[in-house]
XYZ file of C-alpha atoms in Angstrom:
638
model
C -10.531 71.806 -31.744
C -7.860 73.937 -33.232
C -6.058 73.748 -35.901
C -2.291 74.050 -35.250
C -0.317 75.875 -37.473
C 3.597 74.212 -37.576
C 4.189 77.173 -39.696
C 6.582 74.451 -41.700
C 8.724 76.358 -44.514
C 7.427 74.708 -47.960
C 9.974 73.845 -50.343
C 12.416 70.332 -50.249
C 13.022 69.149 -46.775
C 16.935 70.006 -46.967
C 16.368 73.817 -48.156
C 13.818 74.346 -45.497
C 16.111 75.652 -42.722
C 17.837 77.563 -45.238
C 14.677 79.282 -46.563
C 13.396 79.864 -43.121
C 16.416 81.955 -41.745
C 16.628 83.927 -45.338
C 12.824 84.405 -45.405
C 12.288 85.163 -41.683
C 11.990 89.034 -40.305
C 15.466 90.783 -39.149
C 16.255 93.300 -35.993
C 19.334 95.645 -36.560
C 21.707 95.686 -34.404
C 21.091 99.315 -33.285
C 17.643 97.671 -32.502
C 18.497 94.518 -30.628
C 19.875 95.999 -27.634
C 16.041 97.563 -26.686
C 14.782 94.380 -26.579
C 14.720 91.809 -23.543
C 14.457 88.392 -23.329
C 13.481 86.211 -20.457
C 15.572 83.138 -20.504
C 13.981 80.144 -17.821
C 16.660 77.400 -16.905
C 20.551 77.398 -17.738
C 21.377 73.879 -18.502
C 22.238 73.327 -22.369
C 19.243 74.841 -24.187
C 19.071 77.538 -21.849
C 22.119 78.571 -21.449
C 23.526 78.416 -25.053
C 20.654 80.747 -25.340
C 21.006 83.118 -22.675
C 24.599 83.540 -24.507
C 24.053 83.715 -28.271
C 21.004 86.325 -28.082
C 23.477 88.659 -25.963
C 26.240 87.900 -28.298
C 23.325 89.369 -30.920
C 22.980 92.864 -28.605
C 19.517 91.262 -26.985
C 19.160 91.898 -23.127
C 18.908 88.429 -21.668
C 17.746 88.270 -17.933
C 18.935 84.241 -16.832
C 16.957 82.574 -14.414
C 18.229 79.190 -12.690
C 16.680 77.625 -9.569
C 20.098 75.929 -8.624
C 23.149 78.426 -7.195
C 24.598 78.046 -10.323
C 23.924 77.875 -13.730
C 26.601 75.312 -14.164
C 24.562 72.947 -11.367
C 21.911 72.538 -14.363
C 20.832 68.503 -14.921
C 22.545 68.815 -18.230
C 25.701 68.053 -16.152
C 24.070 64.416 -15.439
C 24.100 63.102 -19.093
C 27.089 60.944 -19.524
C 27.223 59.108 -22.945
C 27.964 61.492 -25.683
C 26.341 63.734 -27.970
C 25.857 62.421 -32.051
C 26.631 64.718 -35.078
C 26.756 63.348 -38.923
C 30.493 64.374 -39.321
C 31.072 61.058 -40.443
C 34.623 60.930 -39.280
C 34.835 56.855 -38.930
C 34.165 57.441 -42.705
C 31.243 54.283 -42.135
C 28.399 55.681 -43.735
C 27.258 58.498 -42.033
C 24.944 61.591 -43.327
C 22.950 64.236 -42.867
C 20.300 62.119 -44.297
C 21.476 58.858 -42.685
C 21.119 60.507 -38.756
C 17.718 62.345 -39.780
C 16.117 58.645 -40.543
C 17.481 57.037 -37.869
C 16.182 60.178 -35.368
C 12.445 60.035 -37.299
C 12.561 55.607 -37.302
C 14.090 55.509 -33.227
C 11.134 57.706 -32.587
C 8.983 55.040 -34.599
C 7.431 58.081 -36.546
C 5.937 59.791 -34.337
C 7.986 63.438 -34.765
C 7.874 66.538 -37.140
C 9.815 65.463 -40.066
C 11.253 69.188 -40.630
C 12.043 69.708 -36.972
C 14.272 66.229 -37.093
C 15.948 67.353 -40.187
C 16.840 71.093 -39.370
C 18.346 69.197 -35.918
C 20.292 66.453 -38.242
C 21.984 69.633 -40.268
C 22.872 71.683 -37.635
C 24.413 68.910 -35.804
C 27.559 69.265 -36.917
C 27.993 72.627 -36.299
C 27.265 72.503 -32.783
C 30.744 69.863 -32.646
C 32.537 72.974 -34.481
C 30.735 75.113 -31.832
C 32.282 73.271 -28.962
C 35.691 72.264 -29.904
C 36.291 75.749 -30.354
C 35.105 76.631 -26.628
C 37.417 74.023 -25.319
C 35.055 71.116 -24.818
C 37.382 68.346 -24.375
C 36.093 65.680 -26.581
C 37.644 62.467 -26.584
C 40.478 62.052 -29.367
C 42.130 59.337 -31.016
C 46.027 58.322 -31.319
C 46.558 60.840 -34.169
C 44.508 63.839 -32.768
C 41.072 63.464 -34.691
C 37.680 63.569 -32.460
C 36.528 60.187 -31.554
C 33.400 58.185 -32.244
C 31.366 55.642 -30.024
C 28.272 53.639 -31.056
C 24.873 54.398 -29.824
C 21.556 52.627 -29.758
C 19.664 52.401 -32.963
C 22.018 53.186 -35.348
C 24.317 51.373 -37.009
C 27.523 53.612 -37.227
C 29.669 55.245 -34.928
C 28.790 59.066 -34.569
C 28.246 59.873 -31.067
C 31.348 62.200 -29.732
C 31.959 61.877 -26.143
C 34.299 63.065 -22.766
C 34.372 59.647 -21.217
C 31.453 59.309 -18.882
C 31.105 62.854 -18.350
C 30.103 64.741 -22.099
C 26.863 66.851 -20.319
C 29.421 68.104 -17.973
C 31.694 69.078 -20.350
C 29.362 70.599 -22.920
C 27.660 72.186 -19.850
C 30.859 74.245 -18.908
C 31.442 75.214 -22.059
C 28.306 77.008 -22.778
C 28.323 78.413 -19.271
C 31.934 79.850 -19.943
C 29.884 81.752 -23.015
C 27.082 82.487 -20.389
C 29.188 84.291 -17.919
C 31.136 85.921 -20.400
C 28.091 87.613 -21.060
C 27.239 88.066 -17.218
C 30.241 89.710 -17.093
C 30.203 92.613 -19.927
C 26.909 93.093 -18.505
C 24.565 91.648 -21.159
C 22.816 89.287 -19.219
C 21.052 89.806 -15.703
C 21.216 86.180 -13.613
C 19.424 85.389 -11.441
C 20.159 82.372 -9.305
C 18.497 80.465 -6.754
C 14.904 81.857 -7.862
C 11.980 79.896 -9.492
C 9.203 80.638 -11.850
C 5.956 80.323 -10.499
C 4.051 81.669 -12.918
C 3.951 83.266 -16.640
C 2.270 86.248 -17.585
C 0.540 87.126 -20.607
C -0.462 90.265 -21.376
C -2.791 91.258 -24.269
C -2.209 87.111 -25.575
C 1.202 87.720 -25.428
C 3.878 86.260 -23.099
C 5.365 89.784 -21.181
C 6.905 88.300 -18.301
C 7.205 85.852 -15.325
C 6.708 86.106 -11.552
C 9.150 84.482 -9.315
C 10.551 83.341 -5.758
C 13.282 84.415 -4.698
C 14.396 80.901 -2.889
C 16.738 82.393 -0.358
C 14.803 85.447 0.664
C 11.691 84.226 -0.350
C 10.578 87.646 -1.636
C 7.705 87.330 -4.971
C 9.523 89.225 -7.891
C 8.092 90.606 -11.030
C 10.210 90.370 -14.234
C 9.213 92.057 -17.724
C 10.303 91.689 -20.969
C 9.408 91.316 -24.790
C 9.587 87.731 -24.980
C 10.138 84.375 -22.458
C 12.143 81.356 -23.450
C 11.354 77.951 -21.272
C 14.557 75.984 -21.041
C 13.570 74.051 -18.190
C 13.588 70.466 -18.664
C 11.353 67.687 -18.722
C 8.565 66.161 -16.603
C 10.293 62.837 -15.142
C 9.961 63.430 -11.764
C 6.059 63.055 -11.559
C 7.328 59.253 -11.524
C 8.955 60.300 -7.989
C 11.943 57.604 -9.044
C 13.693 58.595 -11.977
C 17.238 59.485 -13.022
C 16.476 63.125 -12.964
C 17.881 64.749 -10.163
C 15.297 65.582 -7.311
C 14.788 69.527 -7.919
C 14.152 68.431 -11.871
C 10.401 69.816 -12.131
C 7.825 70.422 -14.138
C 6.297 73.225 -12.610
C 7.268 76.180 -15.496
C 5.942 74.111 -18.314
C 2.389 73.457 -16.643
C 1.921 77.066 -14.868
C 2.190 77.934 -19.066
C 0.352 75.366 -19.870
C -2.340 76.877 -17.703
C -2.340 80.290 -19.572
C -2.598 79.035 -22.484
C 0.393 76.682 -24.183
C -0.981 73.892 -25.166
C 0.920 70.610 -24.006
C 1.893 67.705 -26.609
C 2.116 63.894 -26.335
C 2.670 63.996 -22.200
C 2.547 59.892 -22.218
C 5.435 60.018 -24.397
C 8.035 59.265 -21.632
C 11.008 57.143 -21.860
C 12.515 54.601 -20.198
C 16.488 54.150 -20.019
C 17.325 50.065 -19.713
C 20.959 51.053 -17.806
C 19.937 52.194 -14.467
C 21.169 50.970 -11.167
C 18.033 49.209 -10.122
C 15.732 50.249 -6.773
C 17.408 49.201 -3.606
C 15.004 50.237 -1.147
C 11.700 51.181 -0.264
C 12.751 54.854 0.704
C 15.113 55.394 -2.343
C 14.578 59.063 -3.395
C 16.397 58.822 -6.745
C 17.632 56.685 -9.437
C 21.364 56.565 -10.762
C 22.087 56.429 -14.508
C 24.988 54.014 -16.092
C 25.326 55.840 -19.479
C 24.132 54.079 -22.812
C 27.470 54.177 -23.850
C 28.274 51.012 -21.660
C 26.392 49.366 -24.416
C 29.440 49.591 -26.629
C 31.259 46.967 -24.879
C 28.937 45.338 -22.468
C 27.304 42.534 -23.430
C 23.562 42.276 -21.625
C 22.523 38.517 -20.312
C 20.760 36.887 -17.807
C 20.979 33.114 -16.622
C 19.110 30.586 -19.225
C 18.159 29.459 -15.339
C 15.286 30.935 -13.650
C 15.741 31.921 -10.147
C 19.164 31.307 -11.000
C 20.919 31.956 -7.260
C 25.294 31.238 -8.716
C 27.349 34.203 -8.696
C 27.386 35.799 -12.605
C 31.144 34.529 -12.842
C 30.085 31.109 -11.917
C 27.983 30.564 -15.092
C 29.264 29.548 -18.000
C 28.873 30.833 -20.996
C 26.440 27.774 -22.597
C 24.163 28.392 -19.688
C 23.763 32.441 -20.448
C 21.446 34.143 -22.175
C 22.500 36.986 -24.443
C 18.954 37.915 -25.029
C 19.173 41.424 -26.848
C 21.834 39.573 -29.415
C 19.788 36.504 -29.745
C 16.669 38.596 -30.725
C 18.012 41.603 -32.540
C 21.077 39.683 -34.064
C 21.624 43.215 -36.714
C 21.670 45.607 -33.601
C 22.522 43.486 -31.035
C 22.996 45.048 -27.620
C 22.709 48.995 -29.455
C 19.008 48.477 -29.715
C 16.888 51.567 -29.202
C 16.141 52.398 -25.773
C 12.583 51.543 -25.689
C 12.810 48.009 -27.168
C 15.688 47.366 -24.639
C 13.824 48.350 -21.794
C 11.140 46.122 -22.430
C 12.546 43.244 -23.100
C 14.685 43.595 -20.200
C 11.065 43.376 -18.431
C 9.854 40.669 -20.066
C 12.877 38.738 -19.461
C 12.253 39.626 -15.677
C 8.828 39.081 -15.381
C 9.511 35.365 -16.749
C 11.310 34.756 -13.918
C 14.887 35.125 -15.305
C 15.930 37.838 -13.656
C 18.736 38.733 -11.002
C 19.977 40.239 -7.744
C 17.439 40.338 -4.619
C 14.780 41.130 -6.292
C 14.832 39.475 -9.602
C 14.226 42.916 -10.687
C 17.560 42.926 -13.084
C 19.790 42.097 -16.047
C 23.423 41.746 -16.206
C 25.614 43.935 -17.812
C 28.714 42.238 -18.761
C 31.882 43.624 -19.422
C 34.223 40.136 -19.334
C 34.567 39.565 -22.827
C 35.776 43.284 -23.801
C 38.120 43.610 -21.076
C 39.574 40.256 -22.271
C 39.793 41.905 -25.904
C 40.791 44.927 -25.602
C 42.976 45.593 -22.144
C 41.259 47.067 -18.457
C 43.559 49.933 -19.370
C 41.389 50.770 -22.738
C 37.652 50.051 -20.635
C 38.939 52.460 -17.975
C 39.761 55.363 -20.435
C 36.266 55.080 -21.916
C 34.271 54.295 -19.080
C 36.074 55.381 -15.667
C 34.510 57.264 -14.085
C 31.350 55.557 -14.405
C 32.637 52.270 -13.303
C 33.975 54.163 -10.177
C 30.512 55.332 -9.479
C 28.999 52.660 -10.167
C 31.245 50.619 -7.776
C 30.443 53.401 -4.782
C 26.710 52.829 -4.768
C 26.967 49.336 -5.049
C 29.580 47.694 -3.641
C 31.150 45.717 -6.383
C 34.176 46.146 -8.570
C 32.538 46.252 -12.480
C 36.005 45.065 -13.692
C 35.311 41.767 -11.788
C 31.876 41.359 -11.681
C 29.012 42.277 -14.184
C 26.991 45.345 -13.476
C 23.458 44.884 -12.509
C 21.120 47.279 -14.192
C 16.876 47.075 -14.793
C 15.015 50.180 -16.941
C 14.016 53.201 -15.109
C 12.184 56.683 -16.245
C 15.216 59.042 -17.527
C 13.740 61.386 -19.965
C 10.272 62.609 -21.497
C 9.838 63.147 -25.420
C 6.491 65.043 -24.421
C 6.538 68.587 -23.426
C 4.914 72.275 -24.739
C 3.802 72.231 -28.188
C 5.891 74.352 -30.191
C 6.206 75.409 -33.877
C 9.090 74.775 -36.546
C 10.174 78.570 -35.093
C 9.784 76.962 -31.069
C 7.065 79.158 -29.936
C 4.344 78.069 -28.157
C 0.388 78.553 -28.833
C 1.296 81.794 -26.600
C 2.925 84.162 -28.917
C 6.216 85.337 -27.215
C 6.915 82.098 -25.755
C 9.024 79.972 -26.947
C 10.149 76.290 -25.725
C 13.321 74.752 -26.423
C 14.995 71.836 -25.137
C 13.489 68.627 -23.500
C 10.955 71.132 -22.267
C 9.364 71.239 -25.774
C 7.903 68.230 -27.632
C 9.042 68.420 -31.168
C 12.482 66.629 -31.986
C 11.880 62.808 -30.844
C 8.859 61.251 -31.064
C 7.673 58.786 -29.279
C 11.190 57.676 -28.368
C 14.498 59.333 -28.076
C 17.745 57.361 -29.311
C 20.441 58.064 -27.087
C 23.076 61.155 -27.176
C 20.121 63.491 -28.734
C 19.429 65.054 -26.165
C 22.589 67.234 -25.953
C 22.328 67.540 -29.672
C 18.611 69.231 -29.708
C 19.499 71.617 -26.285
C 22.757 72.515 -27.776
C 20.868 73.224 -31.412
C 17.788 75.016 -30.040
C 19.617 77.669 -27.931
C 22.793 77.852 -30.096
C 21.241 77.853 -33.662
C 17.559 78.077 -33.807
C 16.264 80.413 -31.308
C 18.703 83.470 -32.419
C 17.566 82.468 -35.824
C 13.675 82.370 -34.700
C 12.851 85.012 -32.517
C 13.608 88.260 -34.622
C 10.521 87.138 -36.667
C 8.656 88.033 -33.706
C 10.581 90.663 -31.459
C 10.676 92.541 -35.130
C 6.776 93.191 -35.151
C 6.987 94.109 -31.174
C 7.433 97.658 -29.646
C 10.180 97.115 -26.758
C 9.218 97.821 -23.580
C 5.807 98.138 -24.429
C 4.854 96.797 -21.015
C 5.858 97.424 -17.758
C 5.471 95.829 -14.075
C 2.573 98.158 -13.728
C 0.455 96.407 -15.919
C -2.848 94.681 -14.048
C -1.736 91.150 -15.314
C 1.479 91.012 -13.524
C 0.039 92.703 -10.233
C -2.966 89.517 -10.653
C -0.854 86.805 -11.382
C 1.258 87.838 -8.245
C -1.680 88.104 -6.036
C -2.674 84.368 -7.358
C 1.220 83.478 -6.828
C 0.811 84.460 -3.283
C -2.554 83.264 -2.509
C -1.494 79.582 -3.723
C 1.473 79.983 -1.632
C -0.336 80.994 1.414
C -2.745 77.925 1.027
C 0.162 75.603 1.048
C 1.507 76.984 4.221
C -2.140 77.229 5.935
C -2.995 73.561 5.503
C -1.098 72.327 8.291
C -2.027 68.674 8.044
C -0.056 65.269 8.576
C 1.410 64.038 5.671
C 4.746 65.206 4.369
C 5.310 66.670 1.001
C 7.498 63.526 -0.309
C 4.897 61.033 1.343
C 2.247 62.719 -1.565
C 5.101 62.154 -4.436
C 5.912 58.955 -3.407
C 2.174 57.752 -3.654
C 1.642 59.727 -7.041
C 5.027 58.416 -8.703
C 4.669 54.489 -7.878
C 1.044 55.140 -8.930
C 1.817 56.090 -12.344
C 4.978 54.195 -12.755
C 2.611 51.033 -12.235
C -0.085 52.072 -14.339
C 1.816 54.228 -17.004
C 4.713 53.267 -16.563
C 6.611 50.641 -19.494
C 3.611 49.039 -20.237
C 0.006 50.458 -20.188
C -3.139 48.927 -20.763
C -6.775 50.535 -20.270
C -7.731 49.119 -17.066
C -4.778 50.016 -15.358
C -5.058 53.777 -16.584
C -8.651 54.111 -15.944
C -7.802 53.345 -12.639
C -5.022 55.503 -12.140
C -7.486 58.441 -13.349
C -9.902 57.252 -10.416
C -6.862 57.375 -8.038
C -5.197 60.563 -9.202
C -7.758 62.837 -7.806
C -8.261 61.487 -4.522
C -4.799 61.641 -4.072
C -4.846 65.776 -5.193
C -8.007 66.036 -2.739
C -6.180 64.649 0.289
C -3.035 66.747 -0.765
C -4.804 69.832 -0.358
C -6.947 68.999 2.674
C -3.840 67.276 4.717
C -0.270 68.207 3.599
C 1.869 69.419 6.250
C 4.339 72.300 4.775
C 7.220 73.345 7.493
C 8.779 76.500 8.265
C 7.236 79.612 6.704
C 7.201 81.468 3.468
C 9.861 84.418 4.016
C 13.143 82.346 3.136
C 14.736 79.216 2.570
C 11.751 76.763 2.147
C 12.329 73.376 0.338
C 9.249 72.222 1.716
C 7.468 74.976 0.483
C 9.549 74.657 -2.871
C 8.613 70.760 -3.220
C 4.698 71.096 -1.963
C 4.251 73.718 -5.382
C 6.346 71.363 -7.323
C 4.395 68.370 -5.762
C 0.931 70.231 -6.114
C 1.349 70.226 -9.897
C 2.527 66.440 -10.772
C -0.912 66.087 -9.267
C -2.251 68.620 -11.973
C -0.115 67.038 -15.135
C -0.397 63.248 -13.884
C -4.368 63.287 -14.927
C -3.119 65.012 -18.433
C -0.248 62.415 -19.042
C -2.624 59.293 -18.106
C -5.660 60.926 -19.986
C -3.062 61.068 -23.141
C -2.140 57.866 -22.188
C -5.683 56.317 -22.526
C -6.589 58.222 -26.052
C -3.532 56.631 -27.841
C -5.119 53.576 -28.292
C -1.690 52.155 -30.341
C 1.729 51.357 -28.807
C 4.763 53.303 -30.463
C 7.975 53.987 -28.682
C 8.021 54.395 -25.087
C 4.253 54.017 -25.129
C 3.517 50.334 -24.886
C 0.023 49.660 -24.679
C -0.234 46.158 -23.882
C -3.143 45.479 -25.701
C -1.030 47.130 -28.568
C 1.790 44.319 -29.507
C 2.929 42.132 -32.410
C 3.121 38.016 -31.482
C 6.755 39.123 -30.592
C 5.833 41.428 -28.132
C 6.864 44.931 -30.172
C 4.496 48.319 -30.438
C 1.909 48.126 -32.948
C 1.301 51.195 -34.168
C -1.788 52.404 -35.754
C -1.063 54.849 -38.157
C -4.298 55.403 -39.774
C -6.216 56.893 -36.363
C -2.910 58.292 -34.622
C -0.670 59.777 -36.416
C -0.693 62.818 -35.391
C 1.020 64.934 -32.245
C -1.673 65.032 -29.173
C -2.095 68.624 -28.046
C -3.888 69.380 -25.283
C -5.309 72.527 -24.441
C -5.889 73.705 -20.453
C -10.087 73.832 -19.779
C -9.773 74.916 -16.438
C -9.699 73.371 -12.958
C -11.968 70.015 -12.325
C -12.709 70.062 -16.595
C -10.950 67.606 -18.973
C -8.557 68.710 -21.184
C -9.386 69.674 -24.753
C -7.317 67.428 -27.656
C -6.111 69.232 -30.355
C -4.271 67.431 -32.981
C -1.171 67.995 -35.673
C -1.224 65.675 -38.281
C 2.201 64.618 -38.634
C 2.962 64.043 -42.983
C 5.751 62.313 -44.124
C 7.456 63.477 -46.682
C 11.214 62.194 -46.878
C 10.523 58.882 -45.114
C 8.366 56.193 -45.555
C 6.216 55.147 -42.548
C 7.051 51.482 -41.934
C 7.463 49.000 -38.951
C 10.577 49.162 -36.993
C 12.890 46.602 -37.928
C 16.165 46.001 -35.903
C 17.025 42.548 -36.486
């Protein structure tokens, strides 16, 4: 086992940051310009980082696998994006969104990490306002606020529906301003297929070019991984389909060591499964919360219309049991008790398989006019894949995989157990814990590539010669041969199953067994299953077309190829954590009124696992996470 250095700055938890940035190593400008930086991924971490580090005189090369950078799945998120400005002026602080970050991830982050995200938070508002993001504003001009879950005042700022969107354009206006005084090299429409380390040091990447289908080499002093999270080894999720995890684990396999992969999370306002072939899940934004109320009949198998029931025969479940939080519960705890109320029989639609999301009672109170200006455009989507008007009739929604609090281990600088590579985003572990609360995801992207990584990575560029190493080395001519032979495997199997007909098998395999609740048989079993399903992928996957240009089959199959890989790590995790906390319910794990039990004495501590090599088990290396500001306790929101 190894022990894991957080390199944490000592001192009080508020002057950490502060010390950290004063304390840390410095490159001149004169200096910065000789250095390059690989940047992986463009959405908000990426490309607010791509952007400030040229703004600094770095060269950034930008990689994105879409035709865009602006087609990044930060563009998906809807709800908002929180900050401890405090403007409502109802009890909002630094301190106040730092607890409720560490307690909504029921203690299972880095303290320091959730702190330096709570103080920065406001800055990135500042940040954006100024680049034109256009936030939602009240009658007299100031920003305004919307409730999320697990907190109990209003600091989540917002564009209706569409805040990822928004922020997204706004850092890709910096990005391309950049791209255009010729700081940054992009590169669009190519994926990473490999890292390479030279000398234990992350020097550079190897990638396809998805259009010509040419493998590149691409050097530089350091590589950032902004590239997402791991949602899609579920094969349903709300992720969009090219979301991968394929970056992250090719890393992991030289060397980064992996943290807490069965901490994934499950959002309870998606448009629930429709069909056996669905490819993809849709997302109705948290923020519907605000205003909906969430109820099911008091009725099982209740077969009326939701407008037909009256209100004495309707169960406002989430209000009845958390009566402090109500319907803003965290998103864990209203995921699952969206399930349980389902599994009892109470649920709705054709397949009993949802909740109703009611919006009756605010309309009524506040004017359609007022609901639309919030929530528009979502209603309007919402209406297109399903048929009914949400202005007349309650939504349906049921919990569905959305985002993963898991990802590559990273220090309180974001590198990586690889020196030189550094993780930021949902991409690395460290900011949420075993559950995220909602609208933090745009804060941490926004606050890793904006704030921290410009602030980090002269500590280690500053001890590195630039351009030390160049495509000539023998790693990078190796890990291309091994880049190619893969690919050619793929292409030479030639069997009869497609590429989706694998995922599909893998995802409903570990959504059942891994999925919102866990318990050891059922993970034991998808570890038996998991393998067989990898042997038979490699033995009899059919991959069309060929190799030398525009290949999604070829694309998915790698993509596809290592789910198979990470699915045996996330389950394995899965199995150790013998507790339930956040997202990870182990049903053996539960209070008499069916919350996590956590076991704090045996597992608190981040899960780190280290790559052994094909066919071995994974070695566990553990953080111990200390508390210092907070006081480990048992959720609480009633």
């Amino acid at each position: 086992m190894t022990k894991l250095d957080a390199k944490i700055p000592s001192g009080p938890m508020k002057d950490k940051w502060t010390k950290r940035r004063f304390e840390g190593k410095l490159v001149n400008p004169a200096n910065k310009r000789k250095y390059t930086v690989i940047v992986v991924g463009t959405g908000l971490a990426g490309g607010a980082a791509a952007a400030s580090l040229s703004e600094l005189g770095y060269k950034v090369k930008s990689f994105c696998i879409q035709d865009s950078p602006r087609r990044a799945h930060s563009i998906a998120a809807q709800g908002g994006i929180n900050a401890a400005k405090n403007y409502p002026n109802d009890g909002d602080s630094v301190h106040r969104l730092f607890y409720d970050t560490v307690k909504g991830g029921d203690f299972r982050a880095r303290e320091a990490n959730v702190h330096r995200l709570a103080e920065i938070s406001n800055s990135i508002i500042d940040q954006c306002v100024a680049q034109g993001v256009p936030f939602a504003r009240e009658y007299g001009g100031n920003l305004d606020n919307r409730s999320f879950g697990g907190a109990q005042v209003s600091r989540t700022f917002y564009a209706r529906g569409q805040t990822g969107q928004q922020l997204l354009l706004g850092a890709y206006s910096a990005l391309m301003k950049e791209v255009g005084r010729g700081n940054v090299e992009m590169h669009a429409r190519t994926e990473m297929l490999d890292l390479v380390v030279v000398d234990g040091k992350a020097k550079g990447i190897i990638t396809r070019n998805l259009i010509t289908g040419d493998i590149e080499t691409h050097v530089a002093d350091a590589v950032i991984l902004a590239t997402g999270g791991y949602g899609n080894v579920f094969y349903l999720s709300t992720n969009a389909k090219a979301c991968n995890a394929t970056a992250a684990w090719r890393a992991h396999k030289k060397g980064a060591y992996f943290a807490n992969p069965c901490f994934t999370q499950i959002h309870p306002t998606c448009i629930p499964v429709h069909g056996d072939y669905q490819s993809k899940l849709t997302l109705m934004s948290e923020s519907l919360r605000n205003d909906g109320r969430i109820w099911v009949p008091q009725k099982e198998s209740e077969s009326r219309r939701p407008t037909d029931i009256p209100e004495e025969e309707r169960d406002y479940y989430l209000e009845r049991r958390y009566p402090a939080f109500g319907n803003l519960v965290p998103r864990d705890i209203a995921s699952r008790a969206a399930k349980e109320r389902c599994d009892s029989g109470f649920g709705v639609g054709n397949t009993g398989l949802a909740v109703f999301l009611d919006f009756a009672e605010s309309i009524e109170r506040l004017g359609k006019s007022a609901i639309e200006a919030r929530y528009g455009n979502l209603f309007q989507m919402y209406e297109r894949i399903v048929g009914d008007n949400p202005y007349e009739t309650p939504m349906m929604i049921y919990p569905a995989i959305h985002y993963t609090m898991g990802g590559l281990w990273v220090d309180y600088d974001l590198m990586s157990t690889i020196p030189g590579l550094y993780v930021l985003g949902e991409a690395n572990f460290s900011d949420h814990g075993a559950n995220r609360l909602g609208a933090s995801a745009l804060m941490q992207g926004l606050a890793d590539g904006y704030f921290v990584i410009p602030s980090t990575i002269s500590e280690y560029l500053a001890g590195e010669t630039p351009g030390a190493v160049s495509e000539n080395n023998d790693a990078f001519k190796q890990a291309k041969e091994q880049v190619n032979t893969k690919i050619n495997k793929l292409m030479n199997i030639k069997g009869e199953r497609t590429v989706d007909d694998f995922h599909r098998e893998l995802g409903l395999l570990v959504w059942d067994k891994c999925g919102m609740g866990r318990n050891e048989a059922g993970l034991k079993e998808a570890l038996e299953k998991i393998p067989q399903i990898r042997k038979e992928f490699w033995e009899n996957v059919n991959v069309l077309g060929d190799e030398d240009n525009v290949n999604q089959s070829l694309e998915k199959a790698g993509r596809v190829a290592d789910f198979l890989e990470f699915a045996e790590v996330m389950v394995t995790d899965a199995l150790d954590r013998n507790e339930s906390c956040g997202g990870h319910f182990r049903e053996e794990h539960q209070t008499e009124n069916g919350e996590a039990l956590r076991n704090d004495d045996d597992y608190c501590y981040v899960a780190a696992w280290e790559y052994a090599g094909d066919d071995k088990a994974p070695i566990l290396n553990k953080e111990p996470l200390e508390f210092e500001e907070v006081k480990l306790a048992t959720r609480n929101y009633k």
